[in-house]
Structure formats: C-alpha cells, structure tokens
Tab-separated table of C-alpha atoms in Angstrom:
chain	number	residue	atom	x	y	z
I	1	UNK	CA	3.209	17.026	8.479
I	2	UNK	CA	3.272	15.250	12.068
I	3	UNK	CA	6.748	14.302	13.237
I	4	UNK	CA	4.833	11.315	14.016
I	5	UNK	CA	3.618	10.474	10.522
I	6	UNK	CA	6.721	10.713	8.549
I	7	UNK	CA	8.691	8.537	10.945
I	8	UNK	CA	6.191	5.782	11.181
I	9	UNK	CA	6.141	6.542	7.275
I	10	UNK	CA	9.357	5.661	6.894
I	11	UNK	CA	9.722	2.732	9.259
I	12	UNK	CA	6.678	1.093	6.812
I	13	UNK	CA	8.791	1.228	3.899
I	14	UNK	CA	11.716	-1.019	5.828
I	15	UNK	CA	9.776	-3.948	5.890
I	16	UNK	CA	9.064	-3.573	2.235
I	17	UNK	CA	13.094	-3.077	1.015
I	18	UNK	CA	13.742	-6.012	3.512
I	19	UNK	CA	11.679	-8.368	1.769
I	20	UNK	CA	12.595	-7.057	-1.336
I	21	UNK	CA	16.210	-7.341	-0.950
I	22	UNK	CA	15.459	-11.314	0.310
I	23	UNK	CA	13.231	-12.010	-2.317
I	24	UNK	CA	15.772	-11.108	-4.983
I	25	UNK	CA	19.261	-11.739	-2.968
I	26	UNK	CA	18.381	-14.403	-0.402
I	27	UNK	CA	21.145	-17.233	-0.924
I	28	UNK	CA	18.665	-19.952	-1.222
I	29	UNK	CA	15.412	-20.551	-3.203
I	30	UNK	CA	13.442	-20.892	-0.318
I	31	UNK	CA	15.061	-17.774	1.195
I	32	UNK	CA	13.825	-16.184	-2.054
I	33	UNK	CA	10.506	-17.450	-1.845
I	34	UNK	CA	10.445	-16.484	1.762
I	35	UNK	CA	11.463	-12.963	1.036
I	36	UNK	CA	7.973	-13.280	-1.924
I	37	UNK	CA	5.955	-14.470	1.042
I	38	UNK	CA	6.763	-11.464	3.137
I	39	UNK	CA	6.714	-9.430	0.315
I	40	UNK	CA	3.065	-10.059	-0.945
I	41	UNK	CA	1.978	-10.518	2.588
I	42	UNK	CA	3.285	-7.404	4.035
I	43	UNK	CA	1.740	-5.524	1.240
I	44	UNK	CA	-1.756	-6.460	1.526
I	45	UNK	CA	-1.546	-5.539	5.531
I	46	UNK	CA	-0.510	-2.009	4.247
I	47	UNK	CA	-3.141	-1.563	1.484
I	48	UNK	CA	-5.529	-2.750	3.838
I	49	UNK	CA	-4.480	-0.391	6.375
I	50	UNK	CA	-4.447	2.591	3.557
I	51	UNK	CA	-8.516	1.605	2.909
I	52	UNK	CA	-8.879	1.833	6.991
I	53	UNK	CA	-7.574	5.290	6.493
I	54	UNK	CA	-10.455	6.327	4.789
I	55	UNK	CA	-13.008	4.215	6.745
I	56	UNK	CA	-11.873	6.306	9.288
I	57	UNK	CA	-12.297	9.629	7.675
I	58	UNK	CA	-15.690	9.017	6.569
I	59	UNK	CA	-16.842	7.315	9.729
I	60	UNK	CA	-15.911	10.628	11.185
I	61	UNK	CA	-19.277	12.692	9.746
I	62	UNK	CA	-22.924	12.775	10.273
I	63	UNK	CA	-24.451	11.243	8.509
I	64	UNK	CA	-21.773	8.527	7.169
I	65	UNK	CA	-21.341	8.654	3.421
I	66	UNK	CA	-21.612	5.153	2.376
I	67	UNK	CA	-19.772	5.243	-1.047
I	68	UNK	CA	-16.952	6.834	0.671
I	69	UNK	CA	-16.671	3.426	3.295
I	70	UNK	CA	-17.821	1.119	0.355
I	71	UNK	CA	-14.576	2.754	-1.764
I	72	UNK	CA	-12.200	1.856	1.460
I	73	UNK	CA	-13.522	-1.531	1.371
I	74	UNK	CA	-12.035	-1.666	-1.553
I	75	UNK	CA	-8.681	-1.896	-0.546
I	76	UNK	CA	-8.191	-4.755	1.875
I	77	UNK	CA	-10.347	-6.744	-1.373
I	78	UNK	CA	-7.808	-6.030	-3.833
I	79	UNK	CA	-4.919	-6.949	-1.393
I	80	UNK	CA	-6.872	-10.177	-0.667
I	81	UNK	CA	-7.458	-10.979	-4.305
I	82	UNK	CA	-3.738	-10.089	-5.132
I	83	UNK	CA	-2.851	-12.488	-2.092
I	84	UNK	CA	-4.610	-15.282	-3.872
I	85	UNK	CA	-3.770	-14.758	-7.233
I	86	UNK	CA	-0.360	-14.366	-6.444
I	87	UNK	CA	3.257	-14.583	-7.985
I	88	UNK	CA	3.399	-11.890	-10.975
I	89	UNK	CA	-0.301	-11.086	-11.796
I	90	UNK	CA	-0.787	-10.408	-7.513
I	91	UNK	CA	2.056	-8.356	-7.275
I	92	UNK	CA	0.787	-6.278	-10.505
I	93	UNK	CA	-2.658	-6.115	-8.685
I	94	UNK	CA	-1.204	-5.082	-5.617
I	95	UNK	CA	0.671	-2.177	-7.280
I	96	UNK	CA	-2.203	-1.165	-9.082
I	97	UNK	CA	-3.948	-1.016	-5.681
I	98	UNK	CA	-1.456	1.201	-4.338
I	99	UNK	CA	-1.591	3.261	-7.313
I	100	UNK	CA	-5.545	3.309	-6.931
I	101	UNK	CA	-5.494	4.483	-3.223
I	102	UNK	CA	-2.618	6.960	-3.806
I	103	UNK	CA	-5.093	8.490	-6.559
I	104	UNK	CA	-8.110	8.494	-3.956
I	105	UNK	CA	-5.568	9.752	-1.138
I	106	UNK	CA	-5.335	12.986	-3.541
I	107	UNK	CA	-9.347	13.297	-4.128
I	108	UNK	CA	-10.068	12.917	-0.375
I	109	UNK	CA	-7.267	15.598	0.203
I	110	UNK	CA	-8.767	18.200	-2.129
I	111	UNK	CA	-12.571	17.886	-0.941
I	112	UNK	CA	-10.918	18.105	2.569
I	113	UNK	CA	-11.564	14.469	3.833
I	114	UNK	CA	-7.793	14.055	4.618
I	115	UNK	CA	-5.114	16.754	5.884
I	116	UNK	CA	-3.295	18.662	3.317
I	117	UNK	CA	-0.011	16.858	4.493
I	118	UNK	CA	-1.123	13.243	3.737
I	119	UNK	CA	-0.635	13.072	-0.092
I	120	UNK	CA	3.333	14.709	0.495
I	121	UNK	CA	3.678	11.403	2.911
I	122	UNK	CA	1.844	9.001	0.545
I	123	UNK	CA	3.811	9.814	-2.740
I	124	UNK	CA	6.958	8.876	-1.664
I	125	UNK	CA	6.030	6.167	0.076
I	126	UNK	CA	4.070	4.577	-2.852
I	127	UNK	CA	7.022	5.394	-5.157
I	128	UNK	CA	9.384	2.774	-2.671
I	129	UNK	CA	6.084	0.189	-2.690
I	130	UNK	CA	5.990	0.317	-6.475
I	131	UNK	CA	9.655	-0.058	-7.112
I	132	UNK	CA	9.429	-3.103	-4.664
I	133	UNK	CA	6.478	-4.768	-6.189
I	134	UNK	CA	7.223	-4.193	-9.601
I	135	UNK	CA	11.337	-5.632	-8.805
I	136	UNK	CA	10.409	-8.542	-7.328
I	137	UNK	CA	7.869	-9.197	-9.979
I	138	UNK	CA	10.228	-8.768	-12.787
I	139	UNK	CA	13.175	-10.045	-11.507
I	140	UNK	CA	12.418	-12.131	-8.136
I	141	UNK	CA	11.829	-16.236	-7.294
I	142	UNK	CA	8.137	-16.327	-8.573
C-alpha cells in the first residue's frame, strides 16, 4: 500500500470522529446539530469521492465499460438522497452506501480494476464511517 494512501486514509477518518464526537458531546443543541450537519455532509463528499474512484478506473480502458461508470454514479446519488432524506433514515442510507461501495471496492479488486492494496485501506476505514454513522444515528441530536 502507498505511504501516500494510508496517511491520507487516515486523515479522512478525522473529520468523521470530529463530527461525531460534536454531534453527540457538543455542549449545546445547536453545537449538536452542527456536529449532524458536518456529519451527514462530510459523508456524502466521501461516498461521492469513493464512486469517482471507480469512474476513474473504468475511464482508464478502451473501450469504456459503461455499467462500470453507471455503478460509480451510483454513489454520489445515494449520498445525495441520504443528504435529503436526512436525520436517521439518511444516515442509515449513507451507511448502507458505504457498505455498498466497500462490497464493489472488493469485486473491482478481484477482476483487477483496483490494486490489490485498496480493499486492506477501505475496510478499516469503512469500519470508523459505520461506527460514526450508525452512533450518531442512534444516539445523536436528530
């Protein structure tokens, strides 16, 4: 695994305890709420980003295989619709999604669309996005 990868791996998973920890500690409801808002928000930039992943992948042969960009599409829809549904039935959406893309990381990986390195970064990483979601969800200001 790139250097490179795992520490900008890790650095994406601050912004998710962060908002966590505001959205379920924050001394004030609209600190809590706040922390919800960055929460949701910050996740569907990341899901979108994890689609973009494979756009990229697929964009990368001749010809391009269309249901591989229509599946990355996907991801930035489900992070939208989770965005407007949200409270506790967008946050379940979202984690689904994450769930959904960490599934589709592992296809890609074993027909050789993505390195062999990139479902060892993705499963812990989804593991701290899940435990965020599904927190503030259960126990947060929403």
């Amino acid at each position: 695994m790139p250097a490179m990868a795992l520490i900008l791996g890790i650095a994406s998973a601050i912004p998710f305890a962060a908002a966590t920890a505001g959205a379920l500690f924050g001394h004030s409801p609209a600190l809590r709420l706040y922390g919800y808002v960055a929460l949701i928000s910050y996740g569907a930039c990341v899901l979108s980003f994890l689609g973009a992943v494979h756009a990229g992948a697929a964009l990368r042969e001749t010809p391009v295989p269309a249901a591989r960009l229509a599946t990355a599409a996907a991801a930035p829809l489900l992070a939208w619709l989770a965005l407007a549904l949200g409270e506790g039935n967008g946050l379940l959406l979202m984690a689904a999604g994450f769930l959904a893309v960490l599934a589709y990381d592992i296809v890609a990986t074993r027909r050789g669309w993505l390195p062999a390195w990139y479902p060892r970064l993705r499963w812990p990483l989804t593991g701290v996005t899940l435990v965020c979601l599904l927190a503030v969800r259960q126990l947060g200001p929403v």
